[in-house]
XYZ file of C-alpha atoms in Angstrom:
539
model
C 116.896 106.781 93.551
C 113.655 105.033 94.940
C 113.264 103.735 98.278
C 110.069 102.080 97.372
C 109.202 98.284 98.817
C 108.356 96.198 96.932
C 110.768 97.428 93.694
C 108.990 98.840 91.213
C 108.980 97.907 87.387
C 109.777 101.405 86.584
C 110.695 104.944 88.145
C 110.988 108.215 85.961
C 112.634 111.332 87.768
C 111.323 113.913 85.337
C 112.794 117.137 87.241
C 113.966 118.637 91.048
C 110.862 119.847 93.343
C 107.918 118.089 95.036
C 104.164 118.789 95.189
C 102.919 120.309 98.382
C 100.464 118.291 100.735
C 99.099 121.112 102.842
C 95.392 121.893 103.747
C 94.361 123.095 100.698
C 95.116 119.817 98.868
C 91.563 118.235 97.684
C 91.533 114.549 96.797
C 89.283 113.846 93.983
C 87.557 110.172 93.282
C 86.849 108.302 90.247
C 83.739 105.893 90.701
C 85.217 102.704 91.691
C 88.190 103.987 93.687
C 86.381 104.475 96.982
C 88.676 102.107 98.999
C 91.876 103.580 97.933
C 90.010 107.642 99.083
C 88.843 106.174 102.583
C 92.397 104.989 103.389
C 93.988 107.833 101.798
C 91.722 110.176 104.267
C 92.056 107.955 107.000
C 96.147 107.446 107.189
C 97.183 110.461 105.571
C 94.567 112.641 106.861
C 95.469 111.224 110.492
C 99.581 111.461 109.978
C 99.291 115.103 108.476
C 95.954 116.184 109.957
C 94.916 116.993 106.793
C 91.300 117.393 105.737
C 91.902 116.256 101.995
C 88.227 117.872 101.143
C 86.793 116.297 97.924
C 88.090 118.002 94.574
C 87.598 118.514 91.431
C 88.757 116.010 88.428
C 90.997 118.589 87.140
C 92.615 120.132 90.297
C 95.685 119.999 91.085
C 95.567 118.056 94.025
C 95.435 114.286 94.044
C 93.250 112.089 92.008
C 92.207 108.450 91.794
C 91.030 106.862 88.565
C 90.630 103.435 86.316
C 92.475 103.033 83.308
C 91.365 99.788 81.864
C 94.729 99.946 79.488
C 96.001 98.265 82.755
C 96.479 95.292 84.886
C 93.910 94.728 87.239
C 96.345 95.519 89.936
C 98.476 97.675 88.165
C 99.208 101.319 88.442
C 100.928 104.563 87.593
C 101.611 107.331 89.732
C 102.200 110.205 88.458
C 103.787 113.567 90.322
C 104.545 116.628 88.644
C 104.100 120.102 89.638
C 101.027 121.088 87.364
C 98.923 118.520 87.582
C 99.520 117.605 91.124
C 99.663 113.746 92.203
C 97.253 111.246 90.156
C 97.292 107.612 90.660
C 95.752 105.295 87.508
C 95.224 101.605 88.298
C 94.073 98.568 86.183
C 91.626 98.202 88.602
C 89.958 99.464 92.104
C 93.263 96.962 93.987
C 95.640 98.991 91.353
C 94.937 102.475 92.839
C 94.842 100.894 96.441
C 98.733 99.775 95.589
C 99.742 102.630 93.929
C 98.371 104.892 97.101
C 100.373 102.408 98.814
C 103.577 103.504 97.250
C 102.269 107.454 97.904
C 102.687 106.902 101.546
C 105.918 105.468 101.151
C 106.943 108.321 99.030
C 105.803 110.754 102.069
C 108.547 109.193 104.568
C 108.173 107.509 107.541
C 105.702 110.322 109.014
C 103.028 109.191 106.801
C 102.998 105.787 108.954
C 102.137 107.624 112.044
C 99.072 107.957 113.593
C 99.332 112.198 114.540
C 101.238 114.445 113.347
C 105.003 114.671 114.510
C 104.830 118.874 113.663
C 102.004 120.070 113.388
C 101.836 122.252 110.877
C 104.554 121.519 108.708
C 103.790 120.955 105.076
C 105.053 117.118 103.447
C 106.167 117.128 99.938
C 106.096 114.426 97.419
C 108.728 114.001 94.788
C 108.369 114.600 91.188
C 108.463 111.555 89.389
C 106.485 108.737 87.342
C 105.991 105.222 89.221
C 104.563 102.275 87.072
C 103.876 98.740 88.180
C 102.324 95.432 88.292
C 102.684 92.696 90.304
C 104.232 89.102 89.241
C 102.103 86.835 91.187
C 98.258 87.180 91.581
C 98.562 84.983 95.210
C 101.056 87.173 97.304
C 99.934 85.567 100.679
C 100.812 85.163 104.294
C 99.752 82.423 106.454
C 99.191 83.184 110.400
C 99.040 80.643 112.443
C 96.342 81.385 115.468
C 95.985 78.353 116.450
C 98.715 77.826 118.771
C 99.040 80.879 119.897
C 95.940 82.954 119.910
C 96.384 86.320 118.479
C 93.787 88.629 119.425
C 91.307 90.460 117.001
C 93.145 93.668 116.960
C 96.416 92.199 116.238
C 94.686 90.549 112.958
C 93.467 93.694 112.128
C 97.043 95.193 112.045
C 98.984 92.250 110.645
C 96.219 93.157 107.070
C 97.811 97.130 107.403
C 100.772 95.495 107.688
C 100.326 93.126 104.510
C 98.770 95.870 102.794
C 101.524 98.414 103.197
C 104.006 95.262 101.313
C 101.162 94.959 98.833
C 100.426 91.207 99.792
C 96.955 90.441 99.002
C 96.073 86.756 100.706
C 95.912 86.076 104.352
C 95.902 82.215 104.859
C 94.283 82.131 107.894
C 94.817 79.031 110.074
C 91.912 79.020 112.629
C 92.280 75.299 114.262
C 94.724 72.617 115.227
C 95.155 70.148 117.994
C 95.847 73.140 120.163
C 92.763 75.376 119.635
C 90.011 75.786 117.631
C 89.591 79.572 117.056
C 86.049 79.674 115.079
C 82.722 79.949 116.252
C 80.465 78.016 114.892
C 76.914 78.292 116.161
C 75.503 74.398 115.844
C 78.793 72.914 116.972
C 79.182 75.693 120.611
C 81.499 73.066 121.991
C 83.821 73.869 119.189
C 84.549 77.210 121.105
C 83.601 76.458 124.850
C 85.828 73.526 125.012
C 87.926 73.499 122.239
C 89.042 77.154 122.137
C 91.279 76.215 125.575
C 93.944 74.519 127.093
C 95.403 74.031 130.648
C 98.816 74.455 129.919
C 101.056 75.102 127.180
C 105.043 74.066 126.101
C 107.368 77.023 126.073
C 109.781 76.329 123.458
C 110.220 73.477 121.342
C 108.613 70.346 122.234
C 111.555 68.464 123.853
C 111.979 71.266 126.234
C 111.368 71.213 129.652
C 109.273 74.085 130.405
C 105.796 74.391 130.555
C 103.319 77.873 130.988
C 100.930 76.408 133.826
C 97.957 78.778 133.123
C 94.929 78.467 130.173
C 95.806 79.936 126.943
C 93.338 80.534 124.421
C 90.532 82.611 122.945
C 88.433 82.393 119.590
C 86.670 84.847 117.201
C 83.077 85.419 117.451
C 80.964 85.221 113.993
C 80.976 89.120 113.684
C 84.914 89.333 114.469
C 85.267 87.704 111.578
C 82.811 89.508 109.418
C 84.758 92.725 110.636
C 88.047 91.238 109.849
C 86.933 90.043 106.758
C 85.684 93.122 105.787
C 88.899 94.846 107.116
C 90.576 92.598 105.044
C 88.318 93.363 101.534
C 88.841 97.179 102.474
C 92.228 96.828 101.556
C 92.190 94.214 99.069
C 93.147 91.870 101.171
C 91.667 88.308 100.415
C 91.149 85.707 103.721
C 91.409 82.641 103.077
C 90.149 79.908 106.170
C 91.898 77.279 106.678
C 89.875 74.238 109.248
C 92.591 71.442 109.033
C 91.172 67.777 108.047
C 91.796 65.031 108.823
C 94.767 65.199 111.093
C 95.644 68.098 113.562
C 92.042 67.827 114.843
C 92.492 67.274 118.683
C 90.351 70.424 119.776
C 87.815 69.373 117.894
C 87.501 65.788 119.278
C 87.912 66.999 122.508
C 85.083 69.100 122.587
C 83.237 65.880 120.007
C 84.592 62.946 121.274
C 82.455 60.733 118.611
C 84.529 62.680 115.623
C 87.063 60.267 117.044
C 88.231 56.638 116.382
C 86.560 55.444 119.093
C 87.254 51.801 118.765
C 90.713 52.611 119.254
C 90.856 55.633 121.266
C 88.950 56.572 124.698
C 88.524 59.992 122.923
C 86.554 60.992 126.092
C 88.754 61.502 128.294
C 90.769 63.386 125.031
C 91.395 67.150 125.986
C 92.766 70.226 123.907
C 96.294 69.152 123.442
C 99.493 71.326 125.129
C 102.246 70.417 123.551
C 103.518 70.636 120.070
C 104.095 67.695 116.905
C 102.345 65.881 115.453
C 99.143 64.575 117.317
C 98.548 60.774 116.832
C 94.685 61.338 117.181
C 92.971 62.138 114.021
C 89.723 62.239 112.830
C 87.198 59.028 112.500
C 86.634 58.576 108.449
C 82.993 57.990 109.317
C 79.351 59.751 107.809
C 79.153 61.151 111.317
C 82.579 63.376 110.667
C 82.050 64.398 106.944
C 78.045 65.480 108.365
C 79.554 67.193 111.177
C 82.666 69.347 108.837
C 79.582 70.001 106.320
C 77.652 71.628 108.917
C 81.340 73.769 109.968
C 81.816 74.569 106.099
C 78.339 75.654 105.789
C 78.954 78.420 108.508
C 82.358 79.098 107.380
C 81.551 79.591 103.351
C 78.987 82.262 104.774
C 81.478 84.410 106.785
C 84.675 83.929 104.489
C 83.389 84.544 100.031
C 87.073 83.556 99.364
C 87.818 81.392 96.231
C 89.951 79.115 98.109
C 89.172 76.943 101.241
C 92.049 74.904 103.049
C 91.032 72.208 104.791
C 94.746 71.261 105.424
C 95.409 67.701 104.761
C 98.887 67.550 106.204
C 100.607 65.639 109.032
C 98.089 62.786 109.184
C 99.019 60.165 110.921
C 97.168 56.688 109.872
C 97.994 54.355 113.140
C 94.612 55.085 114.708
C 93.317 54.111 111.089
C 95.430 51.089 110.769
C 93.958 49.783 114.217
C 90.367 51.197 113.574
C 88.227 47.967 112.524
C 85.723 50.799 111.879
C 87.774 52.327 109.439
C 89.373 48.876 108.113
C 85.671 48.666 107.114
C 85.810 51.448 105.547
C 88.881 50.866 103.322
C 87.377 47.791 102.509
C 83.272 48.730 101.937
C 84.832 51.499 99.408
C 87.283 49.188 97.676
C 90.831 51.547 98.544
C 94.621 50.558 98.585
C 94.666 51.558 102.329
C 94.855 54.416 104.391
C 96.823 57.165 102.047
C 93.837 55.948 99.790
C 91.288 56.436 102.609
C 92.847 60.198 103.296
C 92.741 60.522 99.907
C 88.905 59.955 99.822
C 88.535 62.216 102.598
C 89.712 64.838 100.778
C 87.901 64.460 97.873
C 84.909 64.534 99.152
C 85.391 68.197 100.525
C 86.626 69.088 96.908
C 83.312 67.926 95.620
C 81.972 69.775 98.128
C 82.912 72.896 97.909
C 83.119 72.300 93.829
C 79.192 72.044 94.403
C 79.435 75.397 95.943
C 81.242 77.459 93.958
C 84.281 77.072 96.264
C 87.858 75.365 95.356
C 89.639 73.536 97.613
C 93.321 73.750 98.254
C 95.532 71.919 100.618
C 99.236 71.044 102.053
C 101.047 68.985 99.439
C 99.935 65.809 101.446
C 96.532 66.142 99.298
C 98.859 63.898 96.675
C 98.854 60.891 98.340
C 96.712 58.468 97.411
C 95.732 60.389 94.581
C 94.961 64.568 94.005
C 91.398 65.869 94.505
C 90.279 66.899 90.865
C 90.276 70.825 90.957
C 92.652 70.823 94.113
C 94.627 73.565 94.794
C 98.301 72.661 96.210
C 100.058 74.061 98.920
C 103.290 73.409 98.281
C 105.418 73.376 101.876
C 107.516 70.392 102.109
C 109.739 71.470 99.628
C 109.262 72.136 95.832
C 108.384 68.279 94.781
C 104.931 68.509 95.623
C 104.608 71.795 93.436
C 106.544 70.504 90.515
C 104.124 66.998 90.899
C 100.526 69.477 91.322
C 101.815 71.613 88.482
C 102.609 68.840 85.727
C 99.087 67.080 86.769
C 97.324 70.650 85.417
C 96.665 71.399 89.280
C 97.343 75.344 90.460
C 99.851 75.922 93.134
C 101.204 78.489 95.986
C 105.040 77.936 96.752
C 105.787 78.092 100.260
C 108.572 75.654 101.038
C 109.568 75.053 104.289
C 113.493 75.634 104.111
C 113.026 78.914 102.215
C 109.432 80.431 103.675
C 108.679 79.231 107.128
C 109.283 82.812 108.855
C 109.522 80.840 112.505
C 112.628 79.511 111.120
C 115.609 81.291 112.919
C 117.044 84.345 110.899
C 120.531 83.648 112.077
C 123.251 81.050 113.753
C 124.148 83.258 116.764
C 123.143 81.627 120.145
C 120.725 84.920 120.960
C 118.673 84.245 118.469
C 115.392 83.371 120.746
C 114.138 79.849 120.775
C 115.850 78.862 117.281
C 114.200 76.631 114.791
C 114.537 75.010 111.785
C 117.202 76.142 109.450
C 119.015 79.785 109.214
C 117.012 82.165 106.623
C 118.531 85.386 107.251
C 117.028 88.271 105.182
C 119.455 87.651 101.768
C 117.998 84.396 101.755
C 114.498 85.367 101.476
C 115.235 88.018 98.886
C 116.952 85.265 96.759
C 113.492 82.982 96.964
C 112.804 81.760 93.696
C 108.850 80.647 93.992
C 109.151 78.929 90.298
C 110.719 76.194 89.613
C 113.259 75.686 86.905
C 112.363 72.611 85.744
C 108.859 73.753 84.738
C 107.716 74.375 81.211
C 106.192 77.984 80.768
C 102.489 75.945 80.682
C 103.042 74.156 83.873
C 104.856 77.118 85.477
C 101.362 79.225 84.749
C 100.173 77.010 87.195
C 102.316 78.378 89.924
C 99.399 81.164 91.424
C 102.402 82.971 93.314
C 103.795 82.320 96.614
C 103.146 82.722 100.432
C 105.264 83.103 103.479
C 103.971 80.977 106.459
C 104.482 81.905 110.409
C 103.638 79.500 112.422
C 103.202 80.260 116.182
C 104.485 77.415 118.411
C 107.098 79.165 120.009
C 105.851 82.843 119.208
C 103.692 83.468 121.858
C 103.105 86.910 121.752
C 102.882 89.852 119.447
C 106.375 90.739 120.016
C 108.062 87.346 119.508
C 105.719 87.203 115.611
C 106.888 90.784 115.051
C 110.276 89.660 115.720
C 109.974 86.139 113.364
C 108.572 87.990 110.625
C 110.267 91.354 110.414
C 112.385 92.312 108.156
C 111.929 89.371 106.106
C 108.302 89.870 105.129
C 109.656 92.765 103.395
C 111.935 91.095 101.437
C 109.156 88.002 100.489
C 106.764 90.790 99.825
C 109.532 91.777 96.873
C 109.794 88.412 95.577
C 106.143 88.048 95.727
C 105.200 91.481 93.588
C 108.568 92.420 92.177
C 109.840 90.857 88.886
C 113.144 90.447 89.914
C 116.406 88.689 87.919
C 117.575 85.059 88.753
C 118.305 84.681 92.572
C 122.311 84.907 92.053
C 121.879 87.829 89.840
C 119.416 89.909 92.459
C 121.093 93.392 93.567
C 120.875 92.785 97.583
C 122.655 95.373 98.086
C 120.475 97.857 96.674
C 117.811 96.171 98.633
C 119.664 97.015 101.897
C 120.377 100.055 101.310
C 116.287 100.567 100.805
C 115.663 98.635 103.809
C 117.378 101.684 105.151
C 114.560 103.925 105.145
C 112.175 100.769 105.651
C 113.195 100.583 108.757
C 112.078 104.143 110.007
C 108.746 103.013 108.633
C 108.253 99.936 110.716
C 109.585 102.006 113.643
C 106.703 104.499 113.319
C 104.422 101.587 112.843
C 105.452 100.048 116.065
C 107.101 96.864 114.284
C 109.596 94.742 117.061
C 111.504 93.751 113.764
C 115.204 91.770 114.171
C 117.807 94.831 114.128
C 120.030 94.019 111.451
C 122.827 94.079 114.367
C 120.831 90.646 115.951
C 118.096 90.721 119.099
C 117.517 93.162 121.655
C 118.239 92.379 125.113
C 114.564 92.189 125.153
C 113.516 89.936 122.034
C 116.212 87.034 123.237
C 114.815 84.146 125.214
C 118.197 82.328 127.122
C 117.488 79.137 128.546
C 114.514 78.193 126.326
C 114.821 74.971 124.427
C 114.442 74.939 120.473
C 115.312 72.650 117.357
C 118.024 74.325 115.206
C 118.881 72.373 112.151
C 122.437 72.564 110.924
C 123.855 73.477 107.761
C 121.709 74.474 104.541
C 118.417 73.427 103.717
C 117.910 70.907 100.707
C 117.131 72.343 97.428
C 114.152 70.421 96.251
């Protein structure tokens, strides 16, 4: 039986006995399969210490090649004992997954940096894998905003994605609490806005506070490398610079993107607590010249499709109060401020439409009327998907109550700083990303789904490790795996993979939630969070 993760569509056993992978295996190359031989060489040649020499294309060893009779990310891998191991994809990301799914096949020695015996020779099983993904956008949004994750910790949350065949990293580089971005004309962007004095510990009602700076930002070439990192593995990063709302770093180090009639946004400075922040930005030519001038930067480092430029959480009181922007509302003729947010956006969309770019944005993007060509994240539930996908706008699902990995995984009082509702790991493997109600046409416009961490109270490596393992593994199966109705999934035979899964992320250094609850270590007693009783809504 397979202990692959994600499932795959289909598994043949053909016969007993495995291939050999022993220094005499060569690994030969089709043009157009060069990412999948670099990794290849670099993780298996590292966890084997194997030289995998280049080979010939009908050796016996393993081989990567295109077969455009499949899906662009689709693959077979094939393992028999005269022909060796050959992977086929649809398309360069094809072989990638389906060398993927070799690794797994290896056991959990393959995810190790060295070998564990030197010497000893791994075998792979005979068998025939074939498989596609369900979902083109298989994404996962990490939140370094609030919580500054260093560089290197990017870089291994993209091996991480890549080993659950996810493909999209939403990549949420500013808030009120940091801005995490260089951008060369705006410096202040990262001098001042990059930092702050003091930060909550735990939810925002709780008493504690970490009195020393926390921040950091990526230079321009950190996010070249990541980027490229990223593209290495197939791995698409999508920026996210949130507009209008959630902008307090950047006012503080630009006090004039402000509404200054309202606000002394002077004396404004990078925000240390968590919510949502009351100052927003000023819908003035100053702001859209100034975000223009950030986009321009941005669309240079990231070639995504997508941009996010957020849209969520935006409070209009400042607005309301702002004769400035009453003035506004009035010069261009609007309903009010949901109008005048709506505008906003718009503008971006045209934008980046000019450039060859599409916008997307939290589900808030509806109000007051959706960007033409917007892209919808959908987070506040399924409404705002089912409303993008009927108006012929594309969609990712990633509803808070069913995706938000900082939402506690169970009811148990250890469970460190618990948020939100309980999602334990069944209850990510019975996600559903489309909605029933759809019609097959609107439901194409569901792109695929994405599981969001956000880092308020995960302040570390260990505490997102924690949050996000095991259940990533499970979303990751949603995401690729065409799987039955939710009632009707086999969980059982999902645990029972997770089984081996687990010895994986143990050689890959994961802090993952033992099935048994926290470690002594990964519990937080005494620190204040915002549990929410009972089960989330369905809508």
């Amino acid at each position: 039986m397979t202990e692959l993760i994600p499932a795959p569509r289909a598994v043949e056993e053909p016969a007993h006995g495995a291939v050999p992978l022993d220094r005499d295996t060569t690994l030969w190359a089709a043009p157009g399969t060069e990412t999948a031989e670099r990794w290849l060489r670099a993780t298996l040649g590292a966890a084997f210490a194997l030289p995998l020499r280049p080979g010939a294309q009908d050796s016996a060893g393993v081989r990567l090649l295109l077969d455009d009779a499949l899906e662009p990310e689709a693959y077979r891998l094939s393992v028999n004992r005269d022909r060796g191991v050959e992977i086929r994809g649809g398309g360069p990301a094809g072989v990638f997954w389906g060398a993927q799914s070799l690794r797994q096949l290896l056991g959990p020695e393959a995810f190790r940096r060295a070998p564990l015996r030197p010497g000893a020779t791994p075998g792979i099983p005979y068998q025939v894998v074939e498989d596609a993904p369900r979902f083109r956008w298989r994404g996962m949004m990490l939140d370094v905003a609030r919580h500054f994750m260093p560089k290197e910790g990017v870089l291994r949350y993209l091996d991480l994605m890549a080993a659950h065949k996810l493909n999209v990293l939403h990549f949420h580089l500013t808030d009120d609490q940091g801005w995490r971005v260089e951008i060369k004309r705006y410096p202040k962007l990262t001098e001042t806005g990059s930092w702050r004095a003091r930060t909550k510990y735990g939810h925002r009602a709780s008493p504690l506070w970490e009195d020393k700076p926390h921040g950091g930002f990526y230079t321009q070439d950190d996010i070249r490398e990541i980027v490229a990192y990223a593209t290495e593995r197939h791995i698409t990063v999508v920026p996210e610079i949130d507009v209008p709302g959630h902008s307090q770093a950047a006012i503080a180090a630009y006090p004039e993107l402000g509404n200054t009639d309202v606000v002394d946004t002077a004396s404004l400075t990078v925000w240390d607590t968590w919510g949502v922040c009351e100052n927003v930005l000023a819908p003035t030519d100053t702001t859209l010249r100034f975000y223009e001038g950030v986009f321009e930067e941005l669309l240079e480092l990231f070639p995504s499709e997508f941009v996010h430029i957020g849209g969520d959480e935006c409070p209009k009181g400042q607005w309301q109060r702002s004769p400035a922007a009453q003035e506004r509302i009035k010069e261009l003729g609007l309903a009010g401020e949901d109008e005048l947010q709506s505008w906003f956006i718009k503008h971006f969309d045209r934008w980046l439409t000019a450039r060859g770019r599409r916008l997307i944005g939290w589900d808030e993007i509806l109000e007051g009327g959706l960007a033409e060509g917007a892209a919808v994240s959908s987070w506040r539930g399924y409404a705002g998907g089912v409303a993008a996908a009927r108006a012929g706008h594309d969609v990712v699902m990633c509803p808070e109550q069913r995706v938000y990995l900082d939402h506690r995984q169970d009811a148990g009082e250890d469970e460190p700083v618990p948020i939100g509702f309980v999602r334990t790991l069944e209850d990510v493997y019975r996600f559903e990303p489309v909605p029933p109600e759809l019609t097959p046409e609107e439901a194409a416009h569901v792109l695929g789904t994405q599981a969001n961490v956000w880092t308020e109270v995960l302040e570390n490596q260990a505490r997102v490790d924690y949050q996000v393992f095991p259940r990533l593994a499970a979303f990751a199966e949603v995401a690729w795996s065409a799987l039955p109705a939710p009632g009707a999934r086999d969980f059982a035979d999902f645990e029972r993979r997770m089984t081996a899964h687990y010895r994986r992320l143990d050689a890959l250094g994961v802090g993952y939630r033992p099935p048994a609850g926290p470690l002594p270590w990964q519990r937080r007693p005494g620190v204040l969070g915002r549990p929410i009783d009972g089960p989330p809504p369905n809508k």
